Coordinates of C-alpha atoms in Angstrom, one line a residue:
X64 CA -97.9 274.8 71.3
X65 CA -95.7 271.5 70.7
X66 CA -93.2 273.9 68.2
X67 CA -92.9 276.7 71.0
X68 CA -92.2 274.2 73.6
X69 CA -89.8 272.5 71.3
X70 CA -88.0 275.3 69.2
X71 CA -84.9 273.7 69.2
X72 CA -85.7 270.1 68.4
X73 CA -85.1 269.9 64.6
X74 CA -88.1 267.2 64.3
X75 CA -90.7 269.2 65.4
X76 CA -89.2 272.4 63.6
X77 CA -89.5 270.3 60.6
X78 CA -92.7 268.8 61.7
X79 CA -94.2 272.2 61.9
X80 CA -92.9 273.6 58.7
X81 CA -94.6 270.7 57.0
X82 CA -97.9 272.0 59.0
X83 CA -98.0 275.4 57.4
X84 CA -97.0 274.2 53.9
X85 CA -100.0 271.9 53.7
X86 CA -101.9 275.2 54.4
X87 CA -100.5 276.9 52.1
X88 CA -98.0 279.6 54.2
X89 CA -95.0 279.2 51.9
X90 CA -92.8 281.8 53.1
X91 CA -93.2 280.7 56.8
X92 CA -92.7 277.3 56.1
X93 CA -89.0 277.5 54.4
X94 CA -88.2 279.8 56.8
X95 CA -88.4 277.0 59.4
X96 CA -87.4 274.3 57.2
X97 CA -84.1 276.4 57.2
X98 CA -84.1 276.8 61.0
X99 CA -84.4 272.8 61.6
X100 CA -81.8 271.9 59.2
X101 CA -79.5 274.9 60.8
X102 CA -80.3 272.9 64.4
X103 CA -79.4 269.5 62.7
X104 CA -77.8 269.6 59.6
X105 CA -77.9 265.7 59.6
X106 CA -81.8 266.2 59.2
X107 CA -83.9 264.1 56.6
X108 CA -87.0 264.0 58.6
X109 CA -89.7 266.0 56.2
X110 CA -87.1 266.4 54.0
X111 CA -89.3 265.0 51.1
X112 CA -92.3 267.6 51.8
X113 CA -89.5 270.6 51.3
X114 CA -87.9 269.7 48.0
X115 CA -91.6 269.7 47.0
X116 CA -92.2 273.3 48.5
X117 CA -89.0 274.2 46.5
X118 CA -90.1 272.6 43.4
X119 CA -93.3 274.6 44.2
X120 CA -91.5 277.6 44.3
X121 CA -89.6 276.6 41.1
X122 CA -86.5 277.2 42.6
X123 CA -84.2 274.7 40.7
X124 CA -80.9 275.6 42.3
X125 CA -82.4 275.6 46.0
X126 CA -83.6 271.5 45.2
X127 CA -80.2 270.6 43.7
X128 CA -78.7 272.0 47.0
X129 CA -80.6 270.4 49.0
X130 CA -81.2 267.1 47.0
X131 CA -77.1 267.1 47.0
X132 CA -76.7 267.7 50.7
X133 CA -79.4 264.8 51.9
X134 CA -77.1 262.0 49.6
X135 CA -74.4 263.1 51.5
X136 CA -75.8 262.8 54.5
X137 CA -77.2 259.2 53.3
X138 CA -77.6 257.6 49.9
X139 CA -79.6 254.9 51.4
X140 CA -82.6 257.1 53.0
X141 CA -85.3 258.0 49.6
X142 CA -85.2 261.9 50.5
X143 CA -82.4 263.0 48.5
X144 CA -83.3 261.0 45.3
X145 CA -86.7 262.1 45.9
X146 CA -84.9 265.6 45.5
X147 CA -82.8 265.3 42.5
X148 CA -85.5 263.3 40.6
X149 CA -87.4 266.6 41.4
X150 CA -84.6 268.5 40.0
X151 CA -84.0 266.8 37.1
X152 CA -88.2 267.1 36.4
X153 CA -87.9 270.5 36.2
X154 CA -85.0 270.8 34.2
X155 CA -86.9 268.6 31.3
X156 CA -85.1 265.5 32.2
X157 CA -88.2 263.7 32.7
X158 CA -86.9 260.2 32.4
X159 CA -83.9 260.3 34.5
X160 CA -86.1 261.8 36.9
X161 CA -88.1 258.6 37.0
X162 CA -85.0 256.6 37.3
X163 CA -84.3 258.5 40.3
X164 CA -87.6 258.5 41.6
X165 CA -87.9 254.7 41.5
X166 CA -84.9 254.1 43.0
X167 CA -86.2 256.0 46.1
X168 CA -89.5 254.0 46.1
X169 CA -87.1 250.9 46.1
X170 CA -85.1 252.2 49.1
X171 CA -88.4 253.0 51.1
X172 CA -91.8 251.3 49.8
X173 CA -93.9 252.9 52.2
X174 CA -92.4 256.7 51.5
X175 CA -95.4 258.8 50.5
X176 CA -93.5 261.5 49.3
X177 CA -91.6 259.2 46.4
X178 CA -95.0 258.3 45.0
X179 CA -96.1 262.0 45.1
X180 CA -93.0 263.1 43.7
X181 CA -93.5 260.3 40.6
X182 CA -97.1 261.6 39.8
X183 CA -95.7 265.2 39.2
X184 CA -93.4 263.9 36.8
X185 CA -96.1 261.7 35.1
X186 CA -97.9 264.3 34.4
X187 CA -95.1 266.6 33.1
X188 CA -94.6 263.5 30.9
X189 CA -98.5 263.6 29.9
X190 CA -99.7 259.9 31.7
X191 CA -102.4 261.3 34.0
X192 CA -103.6 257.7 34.4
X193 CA -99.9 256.8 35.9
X194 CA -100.1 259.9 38.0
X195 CA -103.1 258.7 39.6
X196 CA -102.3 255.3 40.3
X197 CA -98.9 257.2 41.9
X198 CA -100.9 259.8 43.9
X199 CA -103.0 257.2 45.5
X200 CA -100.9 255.1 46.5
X201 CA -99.3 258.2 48.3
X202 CA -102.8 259.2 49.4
X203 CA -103.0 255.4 51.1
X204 CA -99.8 255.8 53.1
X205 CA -100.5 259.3 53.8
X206 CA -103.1 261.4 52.9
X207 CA -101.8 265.0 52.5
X208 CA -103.5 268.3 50.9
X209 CA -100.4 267.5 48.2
X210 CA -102.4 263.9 47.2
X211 CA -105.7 265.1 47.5
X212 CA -104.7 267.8 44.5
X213 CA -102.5 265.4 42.6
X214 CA -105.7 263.6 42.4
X215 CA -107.6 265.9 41.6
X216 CA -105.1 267.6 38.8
X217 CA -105.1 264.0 37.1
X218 CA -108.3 263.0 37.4
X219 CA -109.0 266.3 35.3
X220 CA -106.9 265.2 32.8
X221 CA -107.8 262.1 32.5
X222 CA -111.4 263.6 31.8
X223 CA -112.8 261.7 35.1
X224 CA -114.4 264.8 36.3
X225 CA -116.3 263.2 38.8
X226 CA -113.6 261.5 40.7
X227 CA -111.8 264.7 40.5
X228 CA -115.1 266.6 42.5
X229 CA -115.4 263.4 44.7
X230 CA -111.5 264.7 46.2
X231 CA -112.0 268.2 45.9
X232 CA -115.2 267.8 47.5
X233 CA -113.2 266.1 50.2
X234 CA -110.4 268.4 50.6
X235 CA -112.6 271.5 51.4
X236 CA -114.8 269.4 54.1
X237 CA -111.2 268.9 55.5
X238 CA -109.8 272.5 55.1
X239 CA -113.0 274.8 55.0
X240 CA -111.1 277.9 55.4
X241 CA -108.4 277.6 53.2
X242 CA -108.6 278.9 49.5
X243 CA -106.7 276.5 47.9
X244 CA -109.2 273.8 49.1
X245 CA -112.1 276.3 47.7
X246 CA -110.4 276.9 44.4
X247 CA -109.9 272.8 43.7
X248 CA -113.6 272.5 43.7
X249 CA -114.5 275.8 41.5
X250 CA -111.1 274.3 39.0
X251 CA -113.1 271.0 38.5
X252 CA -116.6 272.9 38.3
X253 CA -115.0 274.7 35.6
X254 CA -114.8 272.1 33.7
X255 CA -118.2 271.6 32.6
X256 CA -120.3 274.6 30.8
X257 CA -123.2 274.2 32.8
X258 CA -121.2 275.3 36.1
X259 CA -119.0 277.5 34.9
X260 CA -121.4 280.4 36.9
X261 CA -120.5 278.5 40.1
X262 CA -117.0 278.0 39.6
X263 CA -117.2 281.6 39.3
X264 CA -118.7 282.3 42.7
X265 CA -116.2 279.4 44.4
X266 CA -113.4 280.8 42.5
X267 CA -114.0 284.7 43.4
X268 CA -114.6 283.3 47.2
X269 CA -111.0 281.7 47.0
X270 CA -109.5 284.8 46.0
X271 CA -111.6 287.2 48.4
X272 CA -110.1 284.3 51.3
X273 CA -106.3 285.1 49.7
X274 CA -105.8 287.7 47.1
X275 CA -102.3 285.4 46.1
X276 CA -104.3 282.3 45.5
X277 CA -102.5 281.4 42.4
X278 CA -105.0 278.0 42.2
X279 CA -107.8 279.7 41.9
X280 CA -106.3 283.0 39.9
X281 CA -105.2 280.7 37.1
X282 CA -108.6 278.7 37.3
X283 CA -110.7 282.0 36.9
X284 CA -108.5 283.6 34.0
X285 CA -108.8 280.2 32.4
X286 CA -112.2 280.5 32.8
X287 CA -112.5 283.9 31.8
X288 CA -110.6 282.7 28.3
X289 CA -112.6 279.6 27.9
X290 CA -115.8 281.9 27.6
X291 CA -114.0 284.9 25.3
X292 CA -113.7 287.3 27.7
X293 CA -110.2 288.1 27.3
X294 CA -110.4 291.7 28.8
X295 CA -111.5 290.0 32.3
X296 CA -108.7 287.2 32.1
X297 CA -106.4 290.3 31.3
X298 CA -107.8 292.5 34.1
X299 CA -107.8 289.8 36.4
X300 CA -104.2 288.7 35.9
X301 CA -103.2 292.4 35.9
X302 CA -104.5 293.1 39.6
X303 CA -103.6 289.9 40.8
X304 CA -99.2 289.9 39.4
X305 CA -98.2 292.6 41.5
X306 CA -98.7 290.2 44.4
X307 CA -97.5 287.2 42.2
X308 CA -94.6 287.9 41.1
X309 CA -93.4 284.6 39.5
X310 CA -92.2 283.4 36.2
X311 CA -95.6 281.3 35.8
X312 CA -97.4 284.2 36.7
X313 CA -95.5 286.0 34.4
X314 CA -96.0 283.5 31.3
X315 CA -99.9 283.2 31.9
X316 CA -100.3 287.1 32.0
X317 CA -98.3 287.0 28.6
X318 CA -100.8 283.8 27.3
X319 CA -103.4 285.7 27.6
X320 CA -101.9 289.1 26.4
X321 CA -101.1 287.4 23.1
X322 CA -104.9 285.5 22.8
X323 CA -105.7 289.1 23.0
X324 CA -103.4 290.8 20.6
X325 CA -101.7 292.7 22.5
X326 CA -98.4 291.1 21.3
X327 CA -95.8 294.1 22.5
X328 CA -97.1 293.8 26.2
X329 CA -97.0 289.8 25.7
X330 CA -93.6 290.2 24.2
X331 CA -92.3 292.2 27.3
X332 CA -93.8 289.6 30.0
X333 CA -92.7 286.9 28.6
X334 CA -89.2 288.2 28.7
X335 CA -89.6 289.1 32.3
X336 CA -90.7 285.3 33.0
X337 CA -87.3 284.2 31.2
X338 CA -85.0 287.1 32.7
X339 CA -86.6 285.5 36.8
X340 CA -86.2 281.9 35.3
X341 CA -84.1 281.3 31.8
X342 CA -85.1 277.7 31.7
X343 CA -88.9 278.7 31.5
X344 CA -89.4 276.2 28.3
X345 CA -93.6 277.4 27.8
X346 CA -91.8 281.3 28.3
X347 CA -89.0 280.5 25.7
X348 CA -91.9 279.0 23.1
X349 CA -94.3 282.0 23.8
X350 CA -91.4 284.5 22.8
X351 CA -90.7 283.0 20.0
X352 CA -94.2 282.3 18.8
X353 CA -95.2 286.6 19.3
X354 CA -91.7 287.3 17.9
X355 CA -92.9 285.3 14.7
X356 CA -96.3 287.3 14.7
X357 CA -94.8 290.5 14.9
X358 CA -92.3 289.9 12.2
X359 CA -94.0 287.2 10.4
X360 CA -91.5 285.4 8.1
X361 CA -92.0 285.7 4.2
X362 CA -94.9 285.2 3.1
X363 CA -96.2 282.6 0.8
X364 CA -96.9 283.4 -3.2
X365 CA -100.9 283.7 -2.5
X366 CA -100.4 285.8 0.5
X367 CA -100.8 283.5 3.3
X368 CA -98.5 283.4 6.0
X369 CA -95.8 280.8 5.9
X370 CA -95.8 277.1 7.0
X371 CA -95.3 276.4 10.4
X372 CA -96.6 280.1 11.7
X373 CA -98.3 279.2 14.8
X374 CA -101.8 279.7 16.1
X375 CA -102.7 281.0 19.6
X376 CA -105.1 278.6 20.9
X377 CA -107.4 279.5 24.4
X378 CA -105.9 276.0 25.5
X379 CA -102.4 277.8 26.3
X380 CA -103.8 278.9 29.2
X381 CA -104.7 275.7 30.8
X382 CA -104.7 275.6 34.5
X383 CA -104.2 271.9 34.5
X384 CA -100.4 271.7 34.7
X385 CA -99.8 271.7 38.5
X386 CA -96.6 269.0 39.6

């Protein structure tokens, strides 16, 4: 009611974008994080919470722009280094991202979304146990749907399963109805053998609540893989990728296409990932890797293949790699 009364204050635009990203209406929410910078173009209120919907999105070039716009506006505000750390992240500059990021936390010590924006990038960098300590002190300032999953993704990885059910747990009391929240609990249930048949049912539920639940989409094929049935993780991804059409969805459809041999149809998919996004690194590696198989090098004097000739492991199709 407050954003129909309001439409042209830029604050509570931005206010209400920020709303519908936390549950989960993407498309909705740039739309009107557009609007309220197009009513103040000066704007850095929720700023931070939209180069992490961008990032989200995995659109590089839309983060730069925006990241490059907010120092304009004002290099001593944490939004637009909070941007171009986010940038540099996903262009593999992992440590000049931290630079960046750490220079915003200096600017503003209470800014949540500096802190969240740091535990993404520890994790790309593989420190789950820094991207907690990050993510909670975010979670402290402001606890967000965003913290509760960055504390849940790296409590997974650090193995602490039961801290990572504790916030899932937590997130779904909060938001009952949304999918997301449903497929966090089934993602950390999947993690243990014994409840994989439950974070089946949770994980279905998700994706009977949203159909483009990519949480719980990924989860479930990695579920499907974990257990060797690689014609469900294929059939799965299959009905799901017309209405997910990214790069990552892309990439993960080819995973499991080459776990399952199929290494022409990988082949193609993974070149459609890298024709939507050329700087798809896990895309670029997965091309090579089936290009390898299906014209294996020379081979070796006793017949085996040659050194260095990769093996497809399940693992590839982790679901535990979300910034």
């Amino acid at each position: 009611r407050l954003a129909r009364r309001h439409r042209s204050n830029a604050h509570v635009v931005a206010l209400h974008a920020t709303c519908l990203f936390m549950l989960d209406d993407v498309r909705q929410s740039r739309i009107l994080y557009e609007r309220a910078r197009a009513l103040d173009p000066m704007l850095m209120h929720e700023m931070g919470a939209y180069s992490a919907l961008l990032m989200q999105e995995n659109d590089a070039h839309a983060v730069y722009a925006l990241g490059s716009q907010l120092l304009r506006t004002d290099q001593m505000r944490p939004e637009g280094w909070t941007a171009m750390a986010r940038f540099l992240a996903m262009t593999g500059q992992t440590q000049e991202a931290l630079a960046l990021v750490w220079k915003a936390q200096a600017l503003a010590p209470s800014c949540a979304a500096a802190y969240c924006a740091e535990g993404g990038i520890q994790l790309l960098c593989e420190c789950p146990e820094e991207a907690a300590k990050m993510y909670a002190k975010a979670h402290a300032l402001e606890p967000t749907a965003q913290t509760y999953r960055g504390l849940i993704t790296s409590h997974v990885q650090n193995g602490e399963h039961k801290f990572a059910y504790s916030y899932a747990k937590q997130l779904v009391e909060l938001m009952p109805q949304n999918a997301r929240a449903l497929a966090a609990v089934g993602s950390v249930l999947a993690h243990s053998a014994e409840s994989h048949a439950k974070a089946v049912r949770l994980l279905e539920s998700a994706l009977a609540q949203d159909p483009r639940c990519t949480d719980a989409i990924v989860a479930l094929a990695s579920l499907h893989v974990t257990n060797n049935r690689l014609s469900d993780a294929v059939s799965l991804l299959e009905r799901h990728l017309v209405e997910n059409e990214t790069d990552d969805m892309y990439t993960r459809y080819a995973d499991v296409l080459t776990l399952a041999n199929e290494l022409p149809k990988a082949a193609a998919n993974y070149a459609v990932a890298l024709e939507m996004n050329p700087s798809n690194e896990r895309a670029k590696t997965g091309y090579e890797r089936v290009d390898r198989l299906m014209h294996p090098s020379a081979e070796s004097d006793d017949g085996e293949p040659g050194e260095g000739e990769p093996e497809v492991e399940p693992s590839d199709m982790s679901d535990d790699d979300m910034l």
